[in-house]
Short mmCIF file of C-alpha atoms and ligand atoms in Angstrom, two decimals:
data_model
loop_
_atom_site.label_atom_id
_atom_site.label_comp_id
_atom_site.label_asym_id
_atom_site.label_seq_id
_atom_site.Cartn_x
_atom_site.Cartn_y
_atom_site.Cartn_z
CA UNK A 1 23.56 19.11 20.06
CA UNK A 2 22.46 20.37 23.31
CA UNK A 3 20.41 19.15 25.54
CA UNK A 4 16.74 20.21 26.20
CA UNK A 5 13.87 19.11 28.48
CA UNK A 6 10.18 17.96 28.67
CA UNK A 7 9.06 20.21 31.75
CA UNK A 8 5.78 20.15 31.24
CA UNK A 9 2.75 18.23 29.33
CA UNK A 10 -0.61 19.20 28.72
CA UNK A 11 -4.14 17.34 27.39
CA UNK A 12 -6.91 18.83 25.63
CA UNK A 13 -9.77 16.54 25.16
CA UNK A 14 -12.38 18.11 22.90
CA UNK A 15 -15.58 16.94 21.20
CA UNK A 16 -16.67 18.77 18.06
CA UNK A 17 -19.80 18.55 15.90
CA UNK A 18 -19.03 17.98 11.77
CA UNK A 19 -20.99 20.46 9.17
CA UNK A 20 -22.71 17.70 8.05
CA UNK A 21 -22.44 13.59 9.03
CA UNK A 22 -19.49 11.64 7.21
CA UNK A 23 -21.39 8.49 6.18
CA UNK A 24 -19.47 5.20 4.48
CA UNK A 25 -20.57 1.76 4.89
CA UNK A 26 -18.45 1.36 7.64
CA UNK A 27 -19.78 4.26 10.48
CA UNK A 28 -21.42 7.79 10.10
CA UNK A 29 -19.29 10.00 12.07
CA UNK A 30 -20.97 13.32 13.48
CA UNK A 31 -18.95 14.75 15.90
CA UNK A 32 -15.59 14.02 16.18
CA UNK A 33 -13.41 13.82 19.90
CA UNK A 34 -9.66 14.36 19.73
CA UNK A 35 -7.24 15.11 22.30
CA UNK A 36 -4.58 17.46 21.43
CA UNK A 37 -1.06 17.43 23.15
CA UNK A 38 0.98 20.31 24.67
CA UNK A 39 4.82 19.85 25.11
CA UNK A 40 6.81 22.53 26.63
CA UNK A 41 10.02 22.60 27.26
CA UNK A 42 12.32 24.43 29.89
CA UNK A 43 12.36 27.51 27.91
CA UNK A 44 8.77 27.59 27.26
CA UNK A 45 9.16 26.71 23.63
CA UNK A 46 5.51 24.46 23.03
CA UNK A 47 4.92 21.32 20.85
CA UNK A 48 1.70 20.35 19.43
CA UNK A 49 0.81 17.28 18.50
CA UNK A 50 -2.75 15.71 18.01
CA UNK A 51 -4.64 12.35 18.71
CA UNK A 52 -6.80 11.01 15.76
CA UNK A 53 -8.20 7.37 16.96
CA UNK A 54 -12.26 7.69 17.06
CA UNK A 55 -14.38 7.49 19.55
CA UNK A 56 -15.43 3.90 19.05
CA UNK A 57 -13.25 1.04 17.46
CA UNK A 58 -14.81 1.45 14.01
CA UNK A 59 -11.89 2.58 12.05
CA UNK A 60 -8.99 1.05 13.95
CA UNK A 61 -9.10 -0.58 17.18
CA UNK A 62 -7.63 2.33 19.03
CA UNK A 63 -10.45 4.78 20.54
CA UNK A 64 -10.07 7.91 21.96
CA UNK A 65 -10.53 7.02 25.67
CA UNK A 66 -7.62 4.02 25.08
CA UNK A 67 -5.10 6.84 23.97
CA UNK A 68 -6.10 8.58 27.18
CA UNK A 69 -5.88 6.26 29.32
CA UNK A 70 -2.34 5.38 27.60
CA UNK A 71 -1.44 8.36 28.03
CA UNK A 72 -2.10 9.73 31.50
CA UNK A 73 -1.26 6.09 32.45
CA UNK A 74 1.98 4.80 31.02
CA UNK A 75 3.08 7.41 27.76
CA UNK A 76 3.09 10.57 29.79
CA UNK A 77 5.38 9.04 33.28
CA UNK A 78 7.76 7.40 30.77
CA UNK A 79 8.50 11.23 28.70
CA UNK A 80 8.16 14.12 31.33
CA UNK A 81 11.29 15.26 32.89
CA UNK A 82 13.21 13.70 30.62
CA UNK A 83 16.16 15.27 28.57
CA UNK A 84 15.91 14.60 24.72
CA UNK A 85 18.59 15.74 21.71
CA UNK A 86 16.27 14.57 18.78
CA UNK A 87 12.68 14.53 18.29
CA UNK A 88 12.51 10.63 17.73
CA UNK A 89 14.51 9.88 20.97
CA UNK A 90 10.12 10.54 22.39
CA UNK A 91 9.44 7.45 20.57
CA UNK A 92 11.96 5.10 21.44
CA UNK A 93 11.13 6.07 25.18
CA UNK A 94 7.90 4.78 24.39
CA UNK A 95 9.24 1.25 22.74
CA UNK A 96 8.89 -0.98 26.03
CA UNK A 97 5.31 0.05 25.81
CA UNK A 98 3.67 -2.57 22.96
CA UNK A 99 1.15 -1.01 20.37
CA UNK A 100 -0.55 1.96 21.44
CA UNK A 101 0.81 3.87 18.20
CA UNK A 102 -1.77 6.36 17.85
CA UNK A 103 -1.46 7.39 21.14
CA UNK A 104 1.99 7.40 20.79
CA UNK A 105 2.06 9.19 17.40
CA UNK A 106 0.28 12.25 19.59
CA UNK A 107 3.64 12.83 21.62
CA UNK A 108 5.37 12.11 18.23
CA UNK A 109 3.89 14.56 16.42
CA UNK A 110 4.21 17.45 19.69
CA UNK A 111 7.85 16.58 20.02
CA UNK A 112 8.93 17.58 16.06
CA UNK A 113 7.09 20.17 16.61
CA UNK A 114 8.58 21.34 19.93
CA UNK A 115 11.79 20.51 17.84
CA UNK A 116 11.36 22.19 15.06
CA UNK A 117 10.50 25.26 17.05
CA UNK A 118 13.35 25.14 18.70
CA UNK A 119 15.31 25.16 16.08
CA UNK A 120 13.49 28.05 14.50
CA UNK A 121 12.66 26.03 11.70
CA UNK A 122 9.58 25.45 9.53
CA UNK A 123 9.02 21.46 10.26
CA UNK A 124 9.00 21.04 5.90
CA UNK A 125 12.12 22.54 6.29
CA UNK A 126 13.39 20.22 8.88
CA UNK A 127 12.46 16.99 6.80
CA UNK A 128 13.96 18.53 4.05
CA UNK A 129 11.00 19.15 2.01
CA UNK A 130 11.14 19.54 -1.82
CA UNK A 131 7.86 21.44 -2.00
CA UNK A 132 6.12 24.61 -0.84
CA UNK A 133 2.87 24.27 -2.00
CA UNK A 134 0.80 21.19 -1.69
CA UNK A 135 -1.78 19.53 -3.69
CA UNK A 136 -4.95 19.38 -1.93
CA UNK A 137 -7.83 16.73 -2.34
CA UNK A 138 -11.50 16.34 -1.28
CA UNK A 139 -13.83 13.40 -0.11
CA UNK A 140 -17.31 13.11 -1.45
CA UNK A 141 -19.65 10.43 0.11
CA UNK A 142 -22.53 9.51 -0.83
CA UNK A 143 -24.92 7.95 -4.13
CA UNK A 144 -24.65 9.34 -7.22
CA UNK A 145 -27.20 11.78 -7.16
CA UNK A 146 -27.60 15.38 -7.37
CA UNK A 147 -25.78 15.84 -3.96
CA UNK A 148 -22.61 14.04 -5.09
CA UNK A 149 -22.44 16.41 -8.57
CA UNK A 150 -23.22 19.44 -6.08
CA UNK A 151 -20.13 18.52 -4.06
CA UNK A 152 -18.29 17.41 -7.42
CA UNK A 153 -19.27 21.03 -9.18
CA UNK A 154 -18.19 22.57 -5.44
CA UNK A 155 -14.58 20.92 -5.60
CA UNK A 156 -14.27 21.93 -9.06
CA UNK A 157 -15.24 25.53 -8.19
CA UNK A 158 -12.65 25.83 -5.37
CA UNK A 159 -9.73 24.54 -7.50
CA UNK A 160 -9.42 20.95 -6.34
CA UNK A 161 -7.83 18.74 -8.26
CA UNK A 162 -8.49 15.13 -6.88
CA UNK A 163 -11.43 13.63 -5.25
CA UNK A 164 -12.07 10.80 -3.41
CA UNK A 165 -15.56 8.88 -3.52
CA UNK A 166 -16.51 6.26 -1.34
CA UNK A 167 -17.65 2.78 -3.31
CA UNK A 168 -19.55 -0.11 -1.43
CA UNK A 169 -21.85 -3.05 -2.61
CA UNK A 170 -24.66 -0.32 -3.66
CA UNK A 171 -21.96 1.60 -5.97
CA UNK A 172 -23.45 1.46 -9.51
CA UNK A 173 -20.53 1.08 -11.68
CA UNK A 174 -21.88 2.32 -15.01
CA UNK A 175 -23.10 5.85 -13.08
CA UNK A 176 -19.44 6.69 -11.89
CA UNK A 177 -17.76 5.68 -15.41
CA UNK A 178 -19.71 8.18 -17.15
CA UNK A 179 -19.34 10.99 -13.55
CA UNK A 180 -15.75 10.24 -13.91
CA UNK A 181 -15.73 10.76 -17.70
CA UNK A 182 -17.38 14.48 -17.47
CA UNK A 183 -14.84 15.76 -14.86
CA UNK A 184 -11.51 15.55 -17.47
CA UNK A 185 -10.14 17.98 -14.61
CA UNK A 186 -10.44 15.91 -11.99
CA UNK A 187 -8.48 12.69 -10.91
CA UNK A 188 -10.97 10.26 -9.01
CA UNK A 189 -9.66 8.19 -6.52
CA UNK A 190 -11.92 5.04 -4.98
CA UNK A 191 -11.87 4.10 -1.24
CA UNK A 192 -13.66 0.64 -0.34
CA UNK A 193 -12.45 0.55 2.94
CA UNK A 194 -12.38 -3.03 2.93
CA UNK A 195 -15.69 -4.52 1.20
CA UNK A 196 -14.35 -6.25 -1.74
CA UNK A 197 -13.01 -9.17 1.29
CA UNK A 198 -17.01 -9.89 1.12
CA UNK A 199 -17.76 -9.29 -2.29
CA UNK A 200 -15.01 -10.93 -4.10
CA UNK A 201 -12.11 -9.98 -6.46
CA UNK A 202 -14.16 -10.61 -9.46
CA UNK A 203 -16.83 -7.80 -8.36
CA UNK A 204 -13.51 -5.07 -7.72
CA UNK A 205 -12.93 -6.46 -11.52
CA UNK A 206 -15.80 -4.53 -12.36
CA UNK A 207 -14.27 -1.05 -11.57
CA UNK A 208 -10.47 -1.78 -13.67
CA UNK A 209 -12.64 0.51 -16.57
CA UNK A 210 -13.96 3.39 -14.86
CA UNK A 211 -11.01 6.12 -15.17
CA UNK A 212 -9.77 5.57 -11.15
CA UNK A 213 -6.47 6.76 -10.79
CA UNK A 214 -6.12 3.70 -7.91
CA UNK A 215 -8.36 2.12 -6.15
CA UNK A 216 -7.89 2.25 -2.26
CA UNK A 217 -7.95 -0.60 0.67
CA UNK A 218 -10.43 -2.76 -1.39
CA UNK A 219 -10.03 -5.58 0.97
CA UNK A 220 -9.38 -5.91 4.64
CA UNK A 221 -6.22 -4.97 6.98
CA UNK A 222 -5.01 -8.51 6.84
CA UNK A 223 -5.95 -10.06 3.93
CA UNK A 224 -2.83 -10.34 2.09
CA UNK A 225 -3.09 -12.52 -0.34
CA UNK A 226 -6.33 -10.72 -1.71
CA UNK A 227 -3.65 -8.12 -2.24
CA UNK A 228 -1.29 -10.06 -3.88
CA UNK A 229 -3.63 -11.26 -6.13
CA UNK A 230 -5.33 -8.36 -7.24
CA UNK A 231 -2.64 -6.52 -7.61
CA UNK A 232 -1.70 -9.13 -10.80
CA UNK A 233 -5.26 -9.14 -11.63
CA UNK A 234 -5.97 -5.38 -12.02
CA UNK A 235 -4.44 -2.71 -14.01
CA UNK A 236 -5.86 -0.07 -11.68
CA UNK A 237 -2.94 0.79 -8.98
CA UNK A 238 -3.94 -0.61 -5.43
CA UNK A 239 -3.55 1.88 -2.09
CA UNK A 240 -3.50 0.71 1.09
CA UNK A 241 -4.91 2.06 4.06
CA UNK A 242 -5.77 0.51 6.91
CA UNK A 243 -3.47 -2.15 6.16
CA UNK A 244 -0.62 0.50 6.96
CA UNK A 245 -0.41 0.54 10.75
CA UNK A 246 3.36 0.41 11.29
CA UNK A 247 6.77 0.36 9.45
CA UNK A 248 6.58 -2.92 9.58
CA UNK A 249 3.39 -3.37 7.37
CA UNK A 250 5.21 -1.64 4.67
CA UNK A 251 8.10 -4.57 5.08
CA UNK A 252 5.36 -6.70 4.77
CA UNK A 253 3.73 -5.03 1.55
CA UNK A 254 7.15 -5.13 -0.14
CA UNK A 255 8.15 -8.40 0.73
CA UNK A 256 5.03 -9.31 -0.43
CA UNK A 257 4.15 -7.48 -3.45
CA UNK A 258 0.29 -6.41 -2.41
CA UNK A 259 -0.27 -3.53 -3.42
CA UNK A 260 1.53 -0.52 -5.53
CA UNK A 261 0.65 2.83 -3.52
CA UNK A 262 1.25 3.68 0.42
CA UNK A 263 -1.71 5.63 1.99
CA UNK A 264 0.82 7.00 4.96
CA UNK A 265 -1.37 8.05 7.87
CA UNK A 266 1.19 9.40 10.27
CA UNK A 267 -1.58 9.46 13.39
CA UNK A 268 -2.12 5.55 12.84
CA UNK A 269 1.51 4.24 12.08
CA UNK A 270 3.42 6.14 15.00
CA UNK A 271 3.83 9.62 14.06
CA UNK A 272 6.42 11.57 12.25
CA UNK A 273 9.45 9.66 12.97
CA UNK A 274 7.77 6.19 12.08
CA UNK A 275 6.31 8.01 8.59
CA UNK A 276 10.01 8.94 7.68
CA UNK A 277 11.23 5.79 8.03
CA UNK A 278 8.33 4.77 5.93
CA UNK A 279 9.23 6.92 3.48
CA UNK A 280 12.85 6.25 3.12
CA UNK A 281 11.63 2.36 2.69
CA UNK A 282 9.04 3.68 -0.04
CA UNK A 283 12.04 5.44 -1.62
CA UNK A 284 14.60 2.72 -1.59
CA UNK A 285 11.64 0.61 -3.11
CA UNK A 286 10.43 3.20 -5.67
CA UNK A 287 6.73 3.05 -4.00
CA UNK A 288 4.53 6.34 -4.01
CA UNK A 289 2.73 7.39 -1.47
CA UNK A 290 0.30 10.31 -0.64
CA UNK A 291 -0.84 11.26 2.92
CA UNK A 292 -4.32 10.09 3.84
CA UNK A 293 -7.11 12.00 6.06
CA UNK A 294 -8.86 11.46 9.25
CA UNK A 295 -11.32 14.28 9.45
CA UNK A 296 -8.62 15.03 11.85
CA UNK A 297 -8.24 18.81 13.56
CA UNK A 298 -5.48 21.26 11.77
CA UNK A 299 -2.81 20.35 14.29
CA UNK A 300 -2.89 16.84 12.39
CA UNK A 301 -3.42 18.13 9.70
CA UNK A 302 -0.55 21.00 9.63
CA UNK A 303 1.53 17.30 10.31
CA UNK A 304 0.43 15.49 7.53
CA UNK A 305 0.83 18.82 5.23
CA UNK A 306 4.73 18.93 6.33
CA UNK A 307 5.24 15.26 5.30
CA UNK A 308 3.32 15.91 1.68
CA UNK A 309 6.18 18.05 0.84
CA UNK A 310 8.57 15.14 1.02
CA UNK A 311 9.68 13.78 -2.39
CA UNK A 312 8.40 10.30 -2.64
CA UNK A 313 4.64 11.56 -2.12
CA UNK A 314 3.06 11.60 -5.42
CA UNK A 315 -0.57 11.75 -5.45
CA UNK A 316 -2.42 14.54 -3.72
CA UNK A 317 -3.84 13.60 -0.41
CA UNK A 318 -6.82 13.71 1.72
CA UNK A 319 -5.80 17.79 2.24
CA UNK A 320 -9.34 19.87 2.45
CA UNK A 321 -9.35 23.37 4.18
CA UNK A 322 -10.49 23.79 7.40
CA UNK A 323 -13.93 24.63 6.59
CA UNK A 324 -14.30 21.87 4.52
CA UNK A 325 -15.53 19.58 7.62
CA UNK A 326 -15.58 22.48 10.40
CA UNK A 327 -17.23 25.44 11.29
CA UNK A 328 -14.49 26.46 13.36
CA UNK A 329 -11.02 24.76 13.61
CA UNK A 330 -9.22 24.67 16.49
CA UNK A 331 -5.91 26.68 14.58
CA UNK A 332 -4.92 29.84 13.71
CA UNK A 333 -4.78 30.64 10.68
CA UNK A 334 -7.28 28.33 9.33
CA UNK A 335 -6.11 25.65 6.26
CA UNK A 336 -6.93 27.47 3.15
CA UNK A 337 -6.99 26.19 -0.60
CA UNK A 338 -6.30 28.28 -3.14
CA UNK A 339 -6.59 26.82 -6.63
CA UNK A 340 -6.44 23.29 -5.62
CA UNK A 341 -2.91 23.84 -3.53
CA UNK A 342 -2.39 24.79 0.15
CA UNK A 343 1.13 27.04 0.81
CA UNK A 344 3.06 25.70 3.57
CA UNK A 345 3.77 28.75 5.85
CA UNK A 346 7.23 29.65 6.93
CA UNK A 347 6.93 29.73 10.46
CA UNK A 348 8.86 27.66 12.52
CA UNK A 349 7.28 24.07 13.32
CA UNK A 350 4.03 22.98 11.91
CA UNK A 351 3.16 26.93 11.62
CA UNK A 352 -0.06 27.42 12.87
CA UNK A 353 -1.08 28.53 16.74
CA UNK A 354 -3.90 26.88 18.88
CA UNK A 355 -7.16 29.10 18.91
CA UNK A 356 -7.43 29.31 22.70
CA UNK A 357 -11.24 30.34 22.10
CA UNK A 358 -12.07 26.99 19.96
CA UNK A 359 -10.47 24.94 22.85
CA UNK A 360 -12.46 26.40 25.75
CA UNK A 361 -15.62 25.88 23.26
CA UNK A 362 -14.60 22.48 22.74
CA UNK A 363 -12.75 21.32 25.55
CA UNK A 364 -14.46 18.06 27.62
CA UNK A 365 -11.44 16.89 29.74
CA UNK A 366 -8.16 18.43 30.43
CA UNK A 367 -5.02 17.37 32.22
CA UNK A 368 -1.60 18.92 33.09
CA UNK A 369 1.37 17.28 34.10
CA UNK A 370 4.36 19.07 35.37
O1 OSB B 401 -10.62 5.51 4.95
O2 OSB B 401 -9.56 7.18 4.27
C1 OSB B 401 -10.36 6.70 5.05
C2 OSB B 401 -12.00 9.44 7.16
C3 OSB B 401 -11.99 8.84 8.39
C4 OSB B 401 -11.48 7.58 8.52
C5 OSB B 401 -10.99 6.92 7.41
C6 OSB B 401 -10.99 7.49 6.17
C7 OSB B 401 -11.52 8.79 6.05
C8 OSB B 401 -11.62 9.50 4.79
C9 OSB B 401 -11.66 11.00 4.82
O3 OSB B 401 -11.73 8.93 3.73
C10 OSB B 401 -10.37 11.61 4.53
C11 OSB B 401 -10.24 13.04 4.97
O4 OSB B 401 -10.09 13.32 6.18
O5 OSB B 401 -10.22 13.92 4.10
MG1 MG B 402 -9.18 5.09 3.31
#
């Protein structure tokens, strides 16, 4: 394998506005920063890879402004000039630095790309993918009113085939048995992002009956023996989320048996080379796993949709088009769905090209290293 270079690094930080606010019982989110990574290498060939920590440490303690400051500070000086002959050899560069794995996971994700380009291969392709198209799936906050069956009716209308609703201590129970009972065509996931910790395992009892296909991160990141317990307890399959923030949390779930499903999240565990050696645990263990969302920009995105074609992911993920949160993505082509699937495109790495117009709308910070 020969030898290439990392000659030259570049930052986009960008702040866009959502169509409309993203509201759980955790944060309403209205715009959304991101910084999106450039790595070239000696021949010009470019990477892209993209940041997806928030702007404030709602979600997961990384922000935005403590992946840039990793990264102009201590990520960047420990990759750029250096020669690489795999994709992964980025990451364990990076392993003297502790934590810091969304930050990381941006460079990650840039340098399969930058790979995969190289090699004149589609990145699905590269991972050895057993799937061209890809199931897509849609979140829908909100109570059960006449806006949730509007967005219900709209995700029907446009093909999807999962969605995901948001459940907290208001969530009425009864209402979303009988919402989940007239859409047969639909397969209704349920994120709690981590409430049941403060209202008990005998109130996530409550929702075993309602036709969920799994019920995801009822309790909080650490509260494993919630998840242990529930998972005996209910006949609903458990996903976790946040609770995935490294290989080493899915060690953890196995050795501990909390939980059935993997939510992988390749922008929060490390990036691409961490999520395949998540997956080849999830396969050894016989452990599904579907890719989860971050309102994140298509570079992420185009990421994530390369992973879903790997064998062991079984449910649909958090896959919407690009319009679906933006007015105007920062890729070209946009993500389309057509009848609940999105095509993986043959081009070589993730496929898709940054819109240079949508970054110099959206761009608040910028740095080049070379
Ligand atoms: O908990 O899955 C989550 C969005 C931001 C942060 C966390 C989550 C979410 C979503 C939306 O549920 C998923 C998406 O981007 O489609
Ligand atoms: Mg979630």
């Amino acid at each position: 394998m020969v030898d290439y270079m990392i000659k030259e690094i570049r930052l986009h930080r960008l702040l866009l506005p959502l169509k409309r606010p993203f509201t759980t019982h955790l944060q309403s989110v209205k715009e959304r920063e991101s910084i999106v990574v450039e790595m070239i290498d000696e021949e010009g060939a470019i990477g892209l890879g993209e940041c997806v920590a928030f702007s404030s440490p709602w979600y997961t303690e990384e922000t935005i402004q403590t992946c840039w400051d990793a990264l102009n500070n201590w990520l960047i000086p420990s990759v750029l000039y250096k020669r690489l002959s795999r994709p992964e050899e980025v990451i364990k560069m990076l392993q003297p630095i502790k934590g810091n794995h969304m930050a990381k996971a941006a460079l990650d994700l840039a340098s399969w790309d930058l790979f995969a380009k190289r090699k004149n291969r589609p990145l699905w392709q590269l991972f050895q993918g057993v799937r061209q198209q890809i199931d897509a799936g849609i979140v829908a906050t909100g109570p059960f009113d006449d806006c949730m069956i509007k967005q219900l009716e709209n995700a029907v209308t446009q093909g999807y085939k999962r969605v995901k609703i948001k459940i907290d201590a208001e969530t009425d129970v009864e209402k979303l048995t009988t919402m989940i009972s007239q859409y047969p065509s639909l397969q209704f996931f349920a994120d709690a992002n981590g409430i049941f910790s403060w209202l008990g395992i005998e109130a996530l009892r409550n929702f075993d009956n309602a036709g969920l296909t799994l019920i995801e991160q009822p309790f909080q990141e650490d509260d494993w023996a919630f998840y242990q317990e529930a998972s005996h307890i209910l006949k609903t399959p458990i996903a976790l989320d946040e609770s995935i923030r490294s290989v080493d949390d899915v060690k953890r779930m196995i050795d501990l048996g909390a939980g059935q499903i993997i939510v992988l999240k390749p922008g929060r565990v490390g990036g691409i080379s961490a999520s395949l050696q998540i997956h080849e645990l999830a396969q050894k263990h016989r452990i599904p796993i579907w890719i989860g969302g971050m309102i994140e920009l298509g570079i992420s995105k185009a990421h994530n949709l390369a992973l879903a074609s790997l064998p062991q992911v079984q449910y649909p993920g958090d896959f919407s088009a690009s319009n679906h949160f933006w007015e105007e993505d920062i890729i070209t082509p946009f993500i389309d769905v057509q009848k609940g699937q999105i095509t993986l495109t043959n081009q070589s790495g993730i496929g898709y090209e940054l819109d240079e117009n949508s970054i110099a709308n959206y761009q608040v910070d910028y740095k080049v290293y070379r």
